[in-house]
Short mmCIF file of C-alpha atoms in Angstrom, two decimals:
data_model
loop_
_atom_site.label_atom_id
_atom_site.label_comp_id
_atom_site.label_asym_id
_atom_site.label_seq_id
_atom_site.Cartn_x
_atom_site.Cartn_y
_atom_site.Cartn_z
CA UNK A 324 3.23 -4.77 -132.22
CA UNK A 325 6.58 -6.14 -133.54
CA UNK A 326 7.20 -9.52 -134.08
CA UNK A 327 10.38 -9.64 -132.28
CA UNK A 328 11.16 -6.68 -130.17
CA UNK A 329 14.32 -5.31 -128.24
CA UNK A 330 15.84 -2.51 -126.86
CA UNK A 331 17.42 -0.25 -129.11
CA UNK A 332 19.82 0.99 -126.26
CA UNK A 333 22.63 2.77 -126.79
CA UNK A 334 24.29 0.40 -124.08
CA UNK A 335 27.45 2.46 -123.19
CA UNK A 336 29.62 0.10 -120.78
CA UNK A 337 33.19 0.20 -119.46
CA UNK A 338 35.74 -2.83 -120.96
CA UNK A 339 35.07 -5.43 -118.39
CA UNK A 340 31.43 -5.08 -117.25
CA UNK A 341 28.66 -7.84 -117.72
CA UNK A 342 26.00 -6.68 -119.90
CA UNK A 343 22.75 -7.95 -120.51
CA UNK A 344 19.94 -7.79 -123.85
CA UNK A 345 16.80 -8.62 -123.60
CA UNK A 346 14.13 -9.50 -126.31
CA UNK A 347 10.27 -10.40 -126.74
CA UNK A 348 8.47 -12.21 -129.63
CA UNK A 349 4.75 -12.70 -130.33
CA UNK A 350 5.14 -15.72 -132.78
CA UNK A 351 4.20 -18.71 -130.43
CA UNK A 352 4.97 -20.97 -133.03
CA UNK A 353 8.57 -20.22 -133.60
CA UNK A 354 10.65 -22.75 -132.93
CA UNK A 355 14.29 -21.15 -134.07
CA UNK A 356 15.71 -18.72 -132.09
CA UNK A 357 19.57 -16.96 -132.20
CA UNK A 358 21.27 -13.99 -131.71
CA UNK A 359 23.35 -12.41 -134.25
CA UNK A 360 25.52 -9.46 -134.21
CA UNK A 361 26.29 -7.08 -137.10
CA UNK A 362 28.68 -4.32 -137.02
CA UNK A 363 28.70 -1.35 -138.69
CA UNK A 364 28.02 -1.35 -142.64
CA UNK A 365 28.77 -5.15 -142.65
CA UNK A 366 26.09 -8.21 -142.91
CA UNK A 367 24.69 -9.77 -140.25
CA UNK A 368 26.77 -12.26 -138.66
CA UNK A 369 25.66 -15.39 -136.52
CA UNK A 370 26.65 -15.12 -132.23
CA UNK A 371 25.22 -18.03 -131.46
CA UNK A 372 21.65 -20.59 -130.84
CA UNK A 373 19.59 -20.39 -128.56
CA UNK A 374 18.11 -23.36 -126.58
CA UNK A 375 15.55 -24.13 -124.11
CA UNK A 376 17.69 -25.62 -121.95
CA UNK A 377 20.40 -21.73 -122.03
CA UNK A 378 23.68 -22.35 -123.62
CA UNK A 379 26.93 -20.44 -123.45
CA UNK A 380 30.09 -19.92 -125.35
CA UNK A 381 33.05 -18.19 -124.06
CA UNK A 382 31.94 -15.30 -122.46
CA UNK A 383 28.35 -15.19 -123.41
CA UNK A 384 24.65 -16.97 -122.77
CA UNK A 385 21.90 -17.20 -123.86
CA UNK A 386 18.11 -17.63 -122.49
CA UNK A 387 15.14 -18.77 -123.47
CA UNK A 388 11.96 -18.49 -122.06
CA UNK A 389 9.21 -20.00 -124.27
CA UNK A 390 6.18 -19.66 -121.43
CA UNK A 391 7.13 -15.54 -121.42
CA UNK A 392 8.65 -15.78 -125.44
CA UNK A 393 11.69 -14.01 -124.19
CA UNK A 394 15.30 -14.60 -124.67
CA UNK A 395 18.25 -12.96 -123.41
CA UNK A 396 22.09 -12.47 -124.26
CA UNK A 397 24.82 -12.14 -121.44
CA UNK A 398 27.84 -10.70 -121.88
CA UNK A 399 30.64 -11.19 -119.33
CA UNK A 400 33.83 -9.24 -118.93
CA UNK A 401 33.13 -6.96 -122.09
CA UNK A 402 35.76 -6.27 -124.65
CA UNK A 403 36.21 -2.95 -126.79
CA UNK A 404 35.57 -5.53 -129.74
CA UNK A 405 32.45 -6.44 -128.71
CA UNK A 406 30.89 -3.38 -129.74
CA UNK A 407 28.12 -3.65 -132.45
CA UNK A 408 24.62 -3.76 -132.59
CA UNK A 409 23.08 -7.36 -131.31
CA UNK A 410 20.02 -8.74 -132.88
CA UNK A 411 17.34 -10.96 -131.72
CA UNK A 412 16.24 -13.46 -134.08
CA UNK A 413 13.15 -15.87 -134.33
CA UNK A 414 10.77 -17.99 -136.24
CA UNK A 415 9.72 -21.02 -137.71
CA UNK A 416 10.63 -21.10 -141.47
CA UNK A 417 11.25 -17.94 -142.31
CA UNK A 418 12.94 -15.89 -139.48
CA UNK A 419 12.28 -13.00 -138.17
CA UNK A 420 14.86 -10.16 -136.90
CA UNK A 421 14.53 -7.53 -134.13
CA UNK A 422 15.74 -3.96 -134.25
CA UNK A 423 18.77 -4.26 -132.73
CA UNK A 424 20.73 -3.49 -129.29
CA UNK A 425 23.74 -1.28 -129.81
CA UNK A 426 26.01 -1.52 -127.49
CA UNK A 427 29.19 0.18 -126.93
CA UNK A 428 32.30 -0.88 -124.86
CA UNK A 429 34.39 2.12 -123.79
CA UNK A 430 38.34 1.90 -122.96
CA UNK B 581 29.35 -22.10 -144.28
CA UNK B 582 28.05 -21.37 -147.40
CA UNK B 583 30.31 -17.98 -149.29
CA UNK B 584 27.85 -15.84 -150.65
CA UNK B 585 29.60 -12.96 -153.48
CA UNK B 586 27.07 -9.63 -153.71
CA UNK B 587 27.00 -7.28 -156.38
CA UNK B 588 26.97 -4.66 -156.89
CA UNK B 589 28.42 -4.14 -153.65
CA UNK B 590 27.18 -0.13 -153.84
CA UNK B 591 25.34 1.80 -156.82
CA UNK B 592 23.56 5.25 -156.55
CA UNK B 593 20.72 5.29 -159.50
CA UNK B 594 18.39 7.67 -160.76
CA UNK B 595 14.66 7.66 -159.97
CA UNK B 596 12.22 5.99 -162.40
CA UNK B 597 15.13 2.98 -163.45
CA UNK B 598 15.78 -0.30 -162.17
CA UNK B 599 18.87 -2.36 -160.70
CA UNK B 600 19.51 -6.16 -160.37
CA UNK B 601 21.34 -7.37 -157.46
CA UNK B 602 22.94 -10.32 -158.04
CA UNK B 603 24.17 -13.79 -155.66
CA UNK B 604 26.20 -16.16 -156.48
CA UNK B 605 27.11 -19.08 -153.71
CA UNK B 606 29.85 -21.43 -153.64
CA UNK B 607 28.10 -24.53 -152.80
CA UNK B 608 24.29 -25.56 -153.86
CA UNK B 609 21.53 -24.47 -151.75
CA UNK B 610 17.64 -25.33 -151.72
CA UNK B 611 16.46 -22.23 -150.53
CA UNK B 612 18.16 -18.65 -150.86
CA UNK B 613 16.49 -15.77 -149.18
CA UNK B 614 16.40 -11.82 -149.73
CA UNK B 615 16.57 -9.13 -146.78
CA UNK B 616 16.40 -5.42 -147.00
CA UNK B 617 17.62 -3.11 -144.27
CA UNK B 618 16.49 0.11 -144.39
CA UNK B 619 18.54 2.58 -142.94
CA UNK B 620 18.75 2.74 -138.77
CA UNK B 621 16.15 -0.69 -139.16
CA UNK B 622 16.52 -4.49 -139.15
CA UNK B 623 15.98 -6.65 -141.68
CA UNK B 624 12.96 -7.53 -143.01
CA UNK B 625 12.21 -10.09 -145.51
CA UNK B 626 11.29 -9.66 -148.90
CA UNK B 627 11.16 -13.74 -150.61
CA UNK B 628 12.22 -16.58 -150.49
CA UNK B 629 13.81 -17.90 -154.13
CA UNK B 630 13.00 -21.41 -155.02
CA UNK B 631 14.89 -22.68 -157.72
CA UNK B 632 12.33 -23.68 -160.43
CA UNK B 633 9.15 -22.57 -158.99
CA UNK B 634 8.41 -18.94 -158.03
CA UNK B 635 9.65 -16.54 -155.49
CA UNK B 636 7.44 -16.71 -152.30
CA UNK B 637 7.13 -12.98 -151.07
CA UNK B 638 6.27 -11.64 -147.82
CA UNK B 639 3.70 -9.02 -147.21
CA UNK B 640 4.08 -5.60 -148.32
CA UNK B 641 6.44 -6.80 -151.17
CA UNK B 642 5.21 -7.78 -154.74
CA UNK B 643 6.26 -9.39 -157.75
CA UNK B 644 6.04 -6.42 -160.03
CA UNK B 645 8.36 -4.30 -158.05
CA UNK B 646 10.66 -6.41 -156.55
CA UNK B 647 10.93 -9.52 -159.30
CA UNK B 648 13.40 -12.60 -158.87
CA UNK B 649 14.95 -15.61 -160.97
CA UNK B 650 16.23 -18.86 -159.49
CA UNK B 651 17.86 -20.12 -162.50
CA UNK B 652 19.85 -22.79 -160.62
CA UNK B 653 20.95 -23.73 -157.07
CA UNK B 654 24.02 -21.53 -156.99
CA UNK B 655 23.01 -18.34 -158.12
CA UNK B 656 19.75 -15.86 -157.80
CA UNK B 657 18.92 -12.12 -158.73
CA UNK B 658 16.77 -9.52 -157.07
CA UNK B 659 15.81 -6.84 -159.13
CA UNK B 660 13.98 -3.69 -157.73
CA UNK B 661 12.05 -2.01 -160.36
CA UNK B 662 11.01 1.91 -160.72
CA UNK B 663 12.92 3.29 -158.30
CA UNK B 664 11.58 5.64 -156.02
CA UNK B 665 13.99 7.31 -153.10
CA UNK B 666 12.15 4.80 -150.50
CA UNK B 667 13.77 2.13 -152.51
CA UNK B 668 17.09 3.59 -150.73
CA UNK B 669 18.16 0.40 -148.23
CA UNK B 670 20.81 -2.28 -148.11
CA UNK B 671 19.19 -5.49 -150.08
CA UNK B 672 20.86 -8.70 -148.48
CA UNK B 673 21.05 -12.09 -149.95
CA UNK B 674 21.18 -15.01 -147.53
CA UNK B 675 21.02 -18.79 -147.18
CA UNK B 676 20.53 -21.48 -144.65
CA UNK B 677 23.84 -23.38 -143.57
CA UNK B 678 23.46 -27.52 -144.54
CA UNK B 679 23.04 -28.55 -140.52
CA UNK B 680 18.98 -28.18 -140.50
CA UNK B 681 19.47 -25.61 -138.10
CA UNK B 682 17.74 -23.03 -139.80
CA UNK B 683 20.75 -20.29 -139.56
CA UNK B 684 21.49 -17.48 -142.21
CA UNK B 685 24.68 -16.59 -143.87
CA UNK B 686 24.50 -13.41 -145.68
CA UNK B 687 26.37 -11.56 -148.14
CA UNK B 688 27.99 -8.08 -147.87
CA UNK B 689 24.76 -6.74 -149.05
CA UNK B 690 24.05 -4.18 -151.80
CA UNK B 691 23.82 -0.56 -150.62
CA UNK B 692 21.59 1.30 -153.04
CA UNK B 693 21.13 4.63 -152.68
CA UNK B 694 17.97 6.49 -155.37
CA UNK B 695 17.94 10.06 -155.80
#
């Protein structure tokens, strides 16, 4: 079993739709948890923390539930920018990346 | 957040040789880390480069083939050794911003390809 796993998608949405990622991890001990985007042949690049408590910036938000070890990613009112593939992060020290959710924002 | 500067940015080598990757940063950093992204994967961790003890690698990867140096807070290489095809992957450097938060900042990454 992966240590952090998500759905690969494609996600194919139209510009304005709210979108939603979900992710698992087995590591009960982790303790640092983010989602990061990357888009294509570039580096990873950091979205944003994720909290117990859910946090949101802009247009997204983030969930976390440790009794489940899930976390989630909202998108609101997608843009054609927002296409790229979203990754689930966790750990302790060292962290941990998912797979990936691609997602795609059509005109 | 920390700059990171790859390179090689790309190189396409022969089977049999090696290549060091190097990563410079533009401000002092305890621990830098390296990633490799095989192609269509995530990343998955290869060490973690302490600067003046020994790299700390992750399962699966092993001094021999994948040796680093530390030499000083600001600056690390990764070298992969007797390349085989498999080798083929993006090799990422990263490090963890000041806050204590635990985030990564990457470089562009390397993209090496081994025929």
């Amino acid at each position: 079993r992966k240590e952090v796993e998500q759905d690969p998608g494609p996600f194919n949405v139209p510009e304005g739709a709210t979108v939603a990622f979900n992710c698992t991890y087995s590591n009960s001990a982790s303790q640092s948890f983010f989602w990061y985007r990357q888009d294509c042949r570039k580096e990873p690049k950091l979205l944003m923390s994720v909290y117990s408590s859910g946090n949101e910036d802009g247009r997204f938000t983030a969930q976390l539930n440790r009794a489940s070890q899930y976390i989630s990613l909202l998108i609101r009112d997608s843009k054609l920018s927002d296409s790229a593939t979203y990754l689930c992060v966790s750990g302790r020290r060292a962290l941990t990346f998912g797979s990936g959710t691609r997602l795609q924002v059509q005109p | 957040s920390a700059v990171i500067s790859q390179k090689p940015s790309r190189d396409i080598c022969q089977r049999g040789t090696s290549l060091t990757i190097q990563c410079q940063v533009d401000s002092q950093v305890t621990m830098m880390f390296w990633y490799r992204q095989q192609p269509g994967q995530s990343l998955t961790l290869i060490a973690t480069a302490n600067q003046g003890s020994e790299a700390t690698y992750e399962s699966g990867f092993v001094i021999d083939k994948f040796p680093i140096s530390r030499p000083n807070l600001t600056f690390s290489t990764l070298t992969v050794s007797n390349m085989s095809p498999e080798d083929s992957s993006i090799y990422l450097c990263s490090v963890q911003t000041g806050d204590g938060a635990n985030v990564l900042t990457f470089g562009a990454g390397s993209r090496l390809t081994v025929l």
